[in-house]
């Protein structure tokens, strides 16, 4: 089972919800002339920039579930390059993390933000951190929401945990089916890649939750976006992770002085130690642990998540957030 998936997302499979709030949308052009799609929800004097999960997802994987954050502020979502409604990228070298950092900087400049408040969901937590260590003076504060790991080693631990959980939920023939449809070639050759995406993540995402079911009120859509963008999901994912190599972001985190709130679900497939590393590595960070949540707290425990995030965005850490003292 090992390595049949390397994904970090948050998520619902079934698109259905349209925001009740008016949304503005458009494109920005990156330094290498790639069109990046954005959507703005809400309005207000403060701005929050959302970095979605994946790699391979779109902003629709989180937008509907995160609507509470748009109350009284402007929230800017964007589709990362090669994903969603942003320009499809065929050259794998242009999917490397350095380009993603440049895209986020281009977004900051386009909206004339001196510093950004960032919310990084899952893989987006690692992506936001890659940006932060490259541009520490451009980050005001940052939420890492069930963040992907700061080192390569924890990716293996996550993959192992998924492999342990799958047999508890599915029959052997179902697991074999999941392995088959997880392969990049299967997606590339599929007549209906969106259907493949929905079948695959319907199975896998059960392992991400506290209840080990999908009986939670997801609103977003992991499989949103143009058909050809969804077809490239596995390819985009592979190129992105390959560009990071045997990465370890820990030595670079000290350069970021902005406050950082690290949110972790006790039942996440990502190990708690991974989030503790983030909270320990950043000099001004705290860890907020949600006991009855997996990787999808915006749907599993919204009554806990959103007040904590709101407190942090308004300038203080939530009372339950703790400083991590090194124990390893």
mmCIF file of C-alpha atoms in Angstrom:
data_model
loop_
_atom_site.group_PDB
_atom_site.id
_atom_site.type_symbol
_atom_site.label_atom_id
_atom_site.label_comp_id
_atom_site.label_asym_id
_atom_site.label_seq_id
_atom_site.Cartn_x
_atom_site.Cartn_y
_atom_site.Cartn_z
ATOM 1 C CA UNK A 1 0.000 0.000 0.000
ATOM 2 C CA UNK A 2 2.943 2.266 0.703
ATOM 3 C CA UNK A 3 3.279 5.250 -1.594
ATOM 4 C CA UNK A 4 0.072 4.780 -3.485
ATOM 5 C CA UNK A 5 -0.788 8.293 -2.396
ATOM 6 C CA UNK A 6 1.138 11.417 -1.497
ATOM 7 C CA UNK A 7 -1.552 14.008 -1.144
ATOM 8 C CA UNK A 8 -2.441 16.725 1.267
ATOM 9 C CA UNK A 9 -5.892 18.148 0.821
ATOM 10 C CA UNK A 10 -9.002 19.227 2.405
ATOM 11 C CA UNK A 11 -11.966 18.643 0.809
ATOM 12 C CA UNK A 12 -15.270 17.571 -0.225
ATOM 13 C CA UNK A 13 -15.934 15.611 -3.256
ATOM 14 C CA UNK A 14 -19.249 16.982 -4.222
ATOM 15 C CA UNK A 15 -19.536 20.480 -5.529
ATOM 16 C CA UNK A 16 -22.824 21.883 -4.721
ATOM 17 C CA UNK A 17 -22.609 24.974 -2.629
ATOM 18 C CA UNK A 18 -22.370 28.430 -4.167
ATOM 19 C CA UNK A 19 -21.398 31.220 -1.832
ATOM 20 C CA UNK A 20 -24.198 33.486 -0.789
ATOM 21 C CA UNK A 21 -21.706 36.319 -0.902
ATOM 22 C CA UNK A 22 -20.855 38.109 -4.102
ATOM 23 C CA UNK A 23 -17.481 37.070 -5.432
ATOM 24 C CA UNK A 24 -15.106 38.905 -7.717
ATOM 25 C CA UNK A 25 -12.814 36.925 -9.951
ATOM 26 C CA UNK A 26 -10.165 37.385 -12.600
ATOM 27 C CA UNK A 27 -6.590 36.581 -13.549
ATOM 28 C CA UNK A 28 -3.156 37.894 -12.722
ATOM 29 C CA UNK A 29 -0.085 37.381 -14.898
ATOM 30 C CA UNK A 30 3.059 35.938 -13.301
ATOM 31 C CA UNK A 31 6.631 37.011 -14.177
ATOM 32 C CA UNK A 32 6.867 34.052 -16.591
ATOM 33 C CA UNK A 33 3.499 35.018 -18.125
ATOM 34 C CA UNK A 34 1.320 32.277 -16.643
ATOM 35 C CA UNK A 35 -2.316 33.207 -16.010
ATOM 36 C CA UNK A 36 -3.340 32.632 -12.381
ATOM 37 C CA UNK A 37 -7.044 32.629 -11.526
ATOM 38 C CA UNK A 38 -8.272 34.325 -8.362
ATOM 39 C CA UNK A 39 -11.589 34.734 -6.583
ATOM 40 C CA UNK A 40 -12.364 37.306 -3.890
ATOM 41 C CA UNK A 41 -15.056 36.643 -1.303
ATOM 42 C CA UNK A 42 -16.228 39.130 1.289
ATOM 43 C CA UNK A 43 -15.115 42.687 1.924
ATOM 44 C CA UNK A 44 -13.532 44.733 4.646
ATOM 45 C CA UNK A 45 -10.423 46.620 5.659
ATOM 46 C CA UNK A 46 -8.461 43.417 6.347
ATOM 47 C CA UNK A 47 -7.347 40.885 3.752
ATOM 48 C CA UNK A 48 -6.639 37.178 4.133
ATOM 49 C CA UNK A 49 -4.898 35.219 1.365
ATOM 50 C CA UNK A 50 -5.869 31.534 1.157
ATOM 51 C CA UNK A 51 -3.437 28.893 -0.142
ATOM 52 C CA UNK A 52 -5.263 25.672 -1.033
ATOM 53 C CA UNK A 53 -4.153 22.068 -0.644
ATOM 54 C CA UNK A 54 -2.996 19.441 -3.099
ATOM 55 C CA UNK A 55 -0.763 19.816 -4.954
ATOM 56 C CA UNK A 56 -3.306 19.413 -7.728
ATOM 57 C CA UNK A 57 -6.449 20.830 -6.120
ATOM 58 C CA UNK A 58 -8.167 24.122 -6.798
ATOM 59 C CA UNK A 59 -9.475 26.897 -4.586
ATOM 60 C CA UNK A 60 -12.884 25.194 -4.708
ATOM 61 C CA UNK A 61 -11.507 22.448 -2.471
ATOM 62 C CA UNK A 62 -11.765 24.826 0.483
ATOM 63 C CA UNK A 63 -13.695 27.963 -0.481
ATOM 64 C CA UNK A 64 -17.227 26.927 0.488
ATOM 65 C CA UNK A 65 -16.171 25.454 3.832
ATOM 66 C CA UNK A 66 -14.160 28.554 4.723
ATOM 67 C CA UNK A 67 -16.976 31.062 4.225
ATOM 68 C CA UNK A 68 -17.039 32.073 7.919
ATOM 69 C CA UNK A 69 -13.627 33.694 7.449
ATOM 70 C CA UNK A 70 -15.089 36.150 4.908
ATOM 71 C CA UNK A 71 -17.299 37.814 7.505
ATOM 72 C CA UNK A 72 -16.007 41.362 7.801
ATOM 73 C CA UNK A 73 -12.880 40.849 5.693
ATOM 74 C CA UNK A 74 -11.749 40.333 2.126
ATOM 75 C CA UNK A 75 -10.564 36.795 1.420
ATOM 76 C CA UNK A 76 -8.478 36.197 -1.697
ATOM 77 C CA UNK A 77 -8.374 32.652 -3.061
ATOM 78 C CA UNK A 78 -6.307 31.598 -6.053
ATOM 79 C CA UNK A 79 -5.751 28.467 -8.100
ATOM 80 C CA UNK A 80 -2.106 27.486 -8.011
ATOM 81 C CA UNK A 81 -0.419 27.187 -11.393
ATOM 82 C CA UNK A 82 -1.503 24.229 -13.486
ATOM 83 C CA UNK A 83 -4.534 23.714 -11.251
ATOM 84 C CA UNK A 84 -8.202 24.685 -11.311
ATOM 85 C CA UNK A 85 -8.869 27.566 -13.662
ATOM 86 C CA UNK A 86 -5.276 28.749 -13.737
ATOM 87 C CA UNK A 87 -3.272 28.098 -16.871
ATOM 88 C CA UNK A 88 -2.530 24.426 -17.553
ATOM 89 C CA UNK A 89 1.225 23.739 -17.380
ATOM 90 C CA UNK A 90 2.707 21.017 -19.578
ATOM 91 C CA UNK A 91 6.363 21.696 -18.754
ATOM 92 C CA UNK A 92 7.006 19.887 -15.453
ATOM 93 C CA UNK A 93 9.940 22.169 -14.643
ATOM 94 C CA UNK A 94 7.529 25.099 -14.445
ATOM 95 C CA UNK A 95 5.570 23.360 -11.713
ATOM 96 C CA UNK A 96 8.523 23.518 -9.300
ATOM 97 C CA UNK A 97 8.049 25.151 -5.927
ATOM 98 C CA UNK A 98 10.169 28.189 -6.862
ATOM 99 C CA UNK A 99 7.528 29.161 -9.420
ATOM 100 C CA UNK A 100 4.787 28.781 -6.812
ATOM 101 C CA UNK A 101 6.659 31.152 -4.516
ATOM 102 C CA UNK A 102 6.964 33.678 -7.358
ATOM 103 C CA UNK A 103 3.241 33.329 -8.111
ATOM 104 C CA UNK A 104 2.260 34.132 -4.535
ATOM 105 C CA UNK A 105 4.579 37.135 -4.562
ATOM 106 C CA UNK A 106 3.001 38.279 -7.841
ATOM 107 C CA UNK A 107 -0.420 37.998 -6.174
ATOM 108 C CA UNK A 108 0.780 40.141 -3.264
ATOM 109 C CA UNK A 109 2.071 42.791 -5.631
ATOM 110 C CA UNK A 110 -1.047 42.731 -7.798
ATOM 111 C CA UNK A 111 -3.286 43.471 -4.816
ATOM 112 C CA UNK A 112 -0.798 45.964 -3.382
ATOM 113 C CA UNK A 113 -0.462 44.220 -0.031
ATOM 114 C CA UNK A 114 2.565 45.415 1.931
ATOM 115 C CA UNK A 115 2.369 42.292 4.106
ATOM 116 C CA UNK A 116 0.043 39.325 3.881
ATOM 117 C CA UNK A 117 -2.027 37.401 6.350
ATOM 118 C CA UNK A 118 -1.789 33.866 4.992
ATOM 119 C CA UNK A 119 -3.956 30.803 5.579
ATOM 120 C CA UNK A 120 -2.307 27.645 4.253
ATOM 121 C CA UNK A 121 -4.491 24.556 4.102
ATOM 122 C CA UNK A 122 -2.753 21.165 4.130
ATOM 123 C CA UNK A 123 -0.191 21.233 1.296
ATOM 124 C CA UNK A 124 -0.932 24.960 1.263
ATOM 125 C CA UNK A 125 0.567 25.190 4.764
ATOM 126 C CA UNK A 126 3.895 24.004 3.401
ATOM 127 C CA UNK A 127 3.485 26.260 0.364
ATOM 128 C CA UNK A 128 2.801 29.298 2.553
ATOM 129 C CA UNK A 129 5.861 28.411 4.622
ATOM 130 C CA UNK A 130 8.048 28.140 1.520
ATOM 131 C CA UNK A 131 6.906 31.644 0.664
ATOM 132 C CA UNK A 132 7.466 32.894 4.201
ATOM 133 C CA UNK A 133 11.087 31.730 4.399
ATOM 134 C CA UNK A 134 11.741 33.317 0.989
ATOM 135 C CA UNK A 135 9.992 36.604 1.903
ATOM 136 C CA UNK A 136 9.856 36.817 5.711
ATOM 137 C CA UNK A 137 9.336 40.576 5.635
ATOM 138 C CA UNK A 138 6.158 40.170 3.561
ATOM 139 C CA UNK A 139 4.226 38.026 6.060
ATOM 140 C CA UNK A 140 2.144 39.674 8.798
ATOM 141 C CA UNK A 141 0.789 36.491 10.378
ATOM 142 C CA UNK A 142 0.090 32.978 9.193
ATOM 143 C CA UNK A 143 -2.289 30.093 9.882
ATOM 144 C CA UNK A 144 -1.009 26.614 9.041
ATOM 145 C CA UNK A 145 -4.181 24.522 8.858
ATOM 146 C CA UNK A 146 -3.362 20.788 9.116
ATOM 147 C CA UNK A 147 -0.117 21.595 7.316
ATOM 148 C CA UNK A 148 1.869 19.233 5.161
ATOM 149 C CA UNK A 149 5.113 18.290 6.834
ATOM 150 C CA UNK A 150 8.242 20.459 7.076
ATOM 151 C CA UNK A 151 10.536 17.534 6.226
ATOM 152 C CA UNK A 152 10.471 14.683 3.716
ATOM 153 C CA UNK A 153 10.547 12.006 6.431
ATOM 154 C CA UNK A 154 7.090 12.824 7.768
ATOM 155 C CA UNK A 155 5.596 12.223 4.313
ATOM 156 C CA UNK A 156 6.499 8.557 4.684
ATOM 157 C CA UNK A 157 4.877 8.485 8.124
ATOM 158 C CA UNK A 158 1.655 9.882 6.690
ATOM 159 C CA UNK A 159 1.682 7.394 3.846
ATOM 160 C CA UNK A 160 2.202 4.540 6.314
ATOM 161 C CA UNK A 161 -0.739 5.723 8.420
ATOM 162 C CA UNK A 162 -3.057 5.771 5.398
ATOM 163 C CA UNK A 163 -1.918 2.246 4.586
ATOM 164 C CA UNK A 164 -2.759 1.119 8.137
ATOM 165 C CA UNK A 165 -6.217 2.656 8.043
ATOM 166 C CA UNK A 166 -7.372 1.438 4.639
ATOM 167 C CA UNK A 167 -7.777 -2.273 5.580
ATOM 168 C CA UNK A 168 -9.882 -1.277 8.577
ATOM 169 C CA UNK A 169 -12.385 0.405 6.271
ATOM 170 C CA UNK A 170 -12.271 -1.424 2.947
ATOM 171 C CA UNK A 171 -12.238 -4.961 1.607
ATOM 172 C CA UNK A 172 -9.083 -6.218 -0.182
ATOM 173 C CA UNK A 173 -10.665 -5.874 -3.632
ATOM 174 C CA UNK A 174 -11.590 -2.274 -2.878
ATOM 175 C CA UNK A 175 -8.039 -1.524 -1.812
ATOM 176 C CA UNK A 176 -6.745 -3.046 -5.034
ATOM 177 C CA UNK A 177 -9.127 -0.817 -6.965
ATOM 178 C CA UNK A 178 -7.834 2.234 -5.108
ATOM 179 C CA UNK A 179 -4.256 1.278 -5.983
ATOM 180 C CA UNK A 180 -5.165 0.894 -9.637
ATOM 181 C CA UNK A 181 -6.926 4.212 -10.018
ATOM 182 C CA UNK A 182 -4.253 6.054 -8.041
ATOM 183 C CA UNK A 183 -1.741 5.614 -10.864
ATOM 184 C CA UNK A 184 -0.874 8.673 -12.909
ATOM 185 C CA UNK A 185 -1.289 6.815 -16.205
ATOM 186 C CA UNK A 186 -4.856 5.866 -15.271
ATOM 187 C CA UNK A 187 -5.796 9.521 -14.850
ATOM 188 C CA UNK A 188 -4.054 10.593 -18.049
ATOM 189 C CA UNK A 189 -5.821 7.940 -20.125
ATOM 190 C CA UNK A 190 -9.260 8.204 -18.509
ATOM 191 C CA UNK A 191 -12.194 9.200 -20.701
ATOM 192 C CA UNK A 192 -13.697 10.904 -17.641
ATOM 193 C CA UNK A 193 -10.922 12.034 -15.269
ATOM 194 C CA UNK A 194 -13.414 13.825 -13.022
ATOM 195 C CA UNK A 195 -15.217 10.538 -12.361
ATOM 196 C CA UNK A 196 -11.864 8.883 -11.594
ATOM 197 C CA UNK A 197 -11.026 11.707 -9.214
ATOM 198 C CA UNK A 198 -14.320 11.358 -7.356
ATOM 199 C CA UNK A 199 -14.033 7.585 -7.082
ATOM 200 C CA UNK A 200 -10.475 7.769 -5.808
ATOM 201 C CA UNK A 201 -10.980 10.459 -3.210
ATOM 202 C CA UNK A 202 -14.272 9.055 -1.995
ATOM 203 C CA UNK A 203 -12.214 6.090 -0.819
ATOM 204 C CA UNK A 204 -9.080 7.809 0.380
ATOM 205 C CA UNK A 205 -10.644 10.699 2.258
ATOM 206 C CA UNK A 206 -12.375 8.428 4.727
ATOM 207 C CA UNK A 207 -8.924 7.769 6.204
ATOM 208 C CA UNK A 208 -8.440 11.494 6.780
ATOM 209 C CA UNK A 209 -11.318 11.927 9.216
ATOM 210 C CA UNK A 210 -11.829 11.401 12.939
ATOM 211 C CA UNK A 211 -14.885 9.197 12.344
ATOM 212 C CA UNK A 212 -13.262 7.225 9.503
ATOM 213 C CA UNK A 213 -16.347 8.051 7.408
ATOM 214 C CA UNK A 214 -17.381 10.820 5.037
ATOM 215 C CA UNK A 215 -20.496 11.460 7.087
ATOM 216 C CA UNK A 216 -19.494 15.070 7.673
ATOM 217 C CA UNK A 217 -20.821 18.223 5.991
ATOM 218 C CA UNK A 218 -18.263 18.836 3.265
ATOM 219 C CA UNK A 219 -19.108 21.709 0.948
ATOM 220 C CA UNK A 220 -16.014 22.053 -1.202
ATOM 221 C CA UNK A 221 -14.913 20.000 -4.187
ATOM 222 C CA UNK A 222 -11.485 18.392 -4.542
ATOM 223 C CA UNK A 223 -12.320 17.461 -8.123
ATOM 224 C CA UNK A 224 -13.408 20.921 -9.295
ATOM 225 C CA UNK A 225 -11.912 22.573 -12.334
ATOM 226 C CA UNK A 226 -11.684 22.071 -16.086
ATOM 227 C CA UNK A 227 -11.551 18.445 -17.217
ATOM 228 C CA UNK A 228 -7.957 18.665 -18.467
ATOM 229 C CA UNK A 229 -6.790 20.255 -15.244
ATOM 230 C CA UNK A 230 -8.292 17.376 -13.246
ATOM 231 C CA UNK A 231 -6.690 14.910 -15.661
ATOM 232 C CA UNK A 232 -3.285 16.366 -14.770
ATOM 233 C CA UNK A 233 -3.870 16.085 -10.998
ATOM 234 C CA UNK A 234 -1.438 13.240 -10.391
ATOM 235 C CA UNK A 235 1.121 14.681 -12.821
ATOM 236 C CA UNK A 236 1.030 18.091 -11.167
ATOM 237 C CA UNK A 237 1.322 16.459 -7.762
ATOM 238 C CA UNK A 238 4.359 14.423 -8.821
ATOM 239 C CA UNK A 239 6.263 17.351 -10.341
ATOM 240 C CA UNK A 240 5.641 19.545 -7.319
ATOM 241 C CA UNK A 241 6.917 17.036 -4.778
ATOM 242 C CA UNK A 242 9.864 16.076 -6.992
ATOM 243 C CA UNK A 243 11.001 19.700 -7.105
ATOM 244 C CA UNK A 244 11.373 19.705 -3.316
ATOM 245 C CA UNK A 245 13.668 16.679 -3.257
ATOM 246 C CA UNK A 246 14.777 15.521 0.198
ATOM 247 C CA UNK A 247 13.592 18.753 1.772
ATOM 248 C CA UNK A 248 13.921 20.024 5.325
ATOM 249 C CA UNK A 249 12.531 23.474 5.987
ATOM 250 C CA UNK A 250 13.314 23.481 9.706
ATOM 251 C CA UNK A 251 16.675 25.317 9.575
ATOM 252 C CA UNK A 252 15.077 28.203 7.665
ATOM 253 C CA UNK A 253 12.058 28.884 9.870
ATOM 254 C CA UNK A 254 13.891 31.098 12.369
ATOM 255 C CA UNK A 255 13.995 33.890 9.783
ATOM 256 C CA UNK A 256 10.207 34.283 9.996
ATOM 257 C CA UNK A 257 9.294 36.515 12.931
ATOM 258 C CA UNK A 258 5.571 36.760 12.172
ATOM 259 C CA UNK A 259 3.102 35.002 14.511
ATOM 260 C CA UNK A 260 2.142 31.516 13.301
ATOM 261 C CA UNK A 261 -0.803 29.403 14.458
ATOM 262 C CA UNK A 262 -0.387 25.687 13.689
ATOM 263 C CA UNK A 263 -3.682 23.757 13.707
ATOM 264 C CA UNK A 264 -3.641 19.970 14.047
ATOM 265 C CA UNK A 265 -6.375 17.345 14.369
ATOM 266 C CA UNK A 266 -5.574 14.570 16.844
ATOM 267 C CA UNK A 267 -6.801 11.946 14.336
ATOM 268 C CA UNK A 268 -4.998 13.411 11.335
ATOM 269 C CA UNK A 269 -3.061 11.071 9.063
ATOM 270 C CA UNK A 270 -0.250 13.585 9.378
ATOM 271 C CA UNK A 271 1.633 12.763 12.599
ATOM 272 C CA UNK A 272 1.326 15.155 15.527
ATOM 273 C CA UNK A 273 5.115 15.362 15.643
ATOM 274 C CA UNK A 274 5.054 17.021 12.222
ATOM 275 C CA UNK A 275 2.902 19.898 13.471
ATOM 276 C CA UNK A 276 4.981 20.107 16.637
ATOM 277 C CA UNK A 277 8.035 20.599 14.449
ATOM 278 C CA UNK A 278 6.334 23.525 12.720
ATOM 279 C CA UNK A 279 5.306 25.101 16.019
ATOM 280 C CA UNK A 280 8.758 24.605 17.506
ATOM 281 C CA UNK A 281 10.669 25.789 14.420
ATOM 282 C CA UNK A 282 8.944 29.129 14.011
ATOM 283 C CA UNK A 283 10.152 31.517 16.751
ATOM 284 C CA UNK A 284 6.690 33.002 17.352
ATOM 285 C CA UNK A 285 4.344 30.029 16.897
ATOM 286 C CA UNK A 286 1.884 27.991 18.911
ATOM 287 C CA UNK A 287 0.124 24.687 18.348
ATOM 288 C CA UNK A 288 -3.678 24.430 18.508
ATOM 289 C CA UNK A 289 -4.758 20.799 18.870
ATOM 290 C CA UNK A 290 -8.345 19.749 18.082
ATOM 291 C CA UNK A 291 -9.065 16.438 19.772
ATOM 292 C CA UNK A 292 -12.065 15.173 17.795
ATOM 293 C CA UNK A 293 -10.840 16.103 14.349
ATOM 294 C CA UNK A 294 -8.853 14.507 11.592
ATOM 295 C CA UNK A 295 -7.515 16.449 8.625
ATOM 296 C CA UNK A 296 -10.745 18.315 7.843
ATOM 297 C CA UNK A 297 -11.599 20.418 10.881
ATOM 298 C CA UNK A 298 -13.509 23.028 8.856
ATOM 299 C CA UNK A 299 -16.167 20.325 8.334
ATOM 300 C CA UNK A 300 -15.545 18.120 11.382
ATOM 301 C CA UNK A 301 -15.283 20.737 14.129
ATOM 302 C CA UNK A 302 -16.079 24.180 12.679
ATOM 303 C CA UNK A 303 -17.355 25.360 16.061
ATOM 304 C CA UNK A 304 -13.802 24.969 17.402
ATOM 305 C CA UNK A 305 -11.769 25.907 14.340
ATOM 306 C CA UNK A 306 -13.274 29.222 13.314
ATOM 307 C CA UNK A 307 -13.340 30.981 16.708
ATOM 308 C CA UNK A 308 -9.695 30.021 17.195
ATOM 309 C CA UNK A 309 -8.682 31.328 13.778
ATOM 310 C CA UNK A 310 -10.711 34.494 14.265
ATOM 311 C CA UNK A 311 -9.007 35.196 17.592
ATOM 312 C CA UNK A 312 -5.619 34.729 15.981
ATOM 313 C CA UNK A 313 -6.360 36.916 12.958
ATOM 314 C CA UNK A 314 -7.521 39.674 15.277
ATOM 315 C CA UNK A 315 -4.138 39.708 16.963
ATOM 316 C CA UNK A 316 -3.837 37.167 19.780
ATOM 317 C CA UNK A 317 -3.303 33.435 20.067
ATOM 318 C CA UNK A 318 -6.344 31.426 21.202
ATOM 319 C CA UNK A 319 -6.164 30.452 24.871
ATOM 320 C CA UNK A 320 -5.815 26.724 24.122
ATOM 321 C CA UNK A 321 -2.842 27.195 21.796
ATOM 322 C CA UNK A 322 0.413 26.073 23.402
ATOM 323 C CA UNK A 323 4.084 26.725 22.967
ATOM 324 C CA UNK A 324 5.906 23.580 21.897
ATOM 325 C CA UNK A 325 8.948 22.636 23.952
ATOM 326 C CA UNK A 326 11.366 20.298 22.239
ATOM 327 C CA UNK A 327 11.085 16.694 23.446
ATOM 328 C CA UNK A 328 13.014 14.895 20.726
#
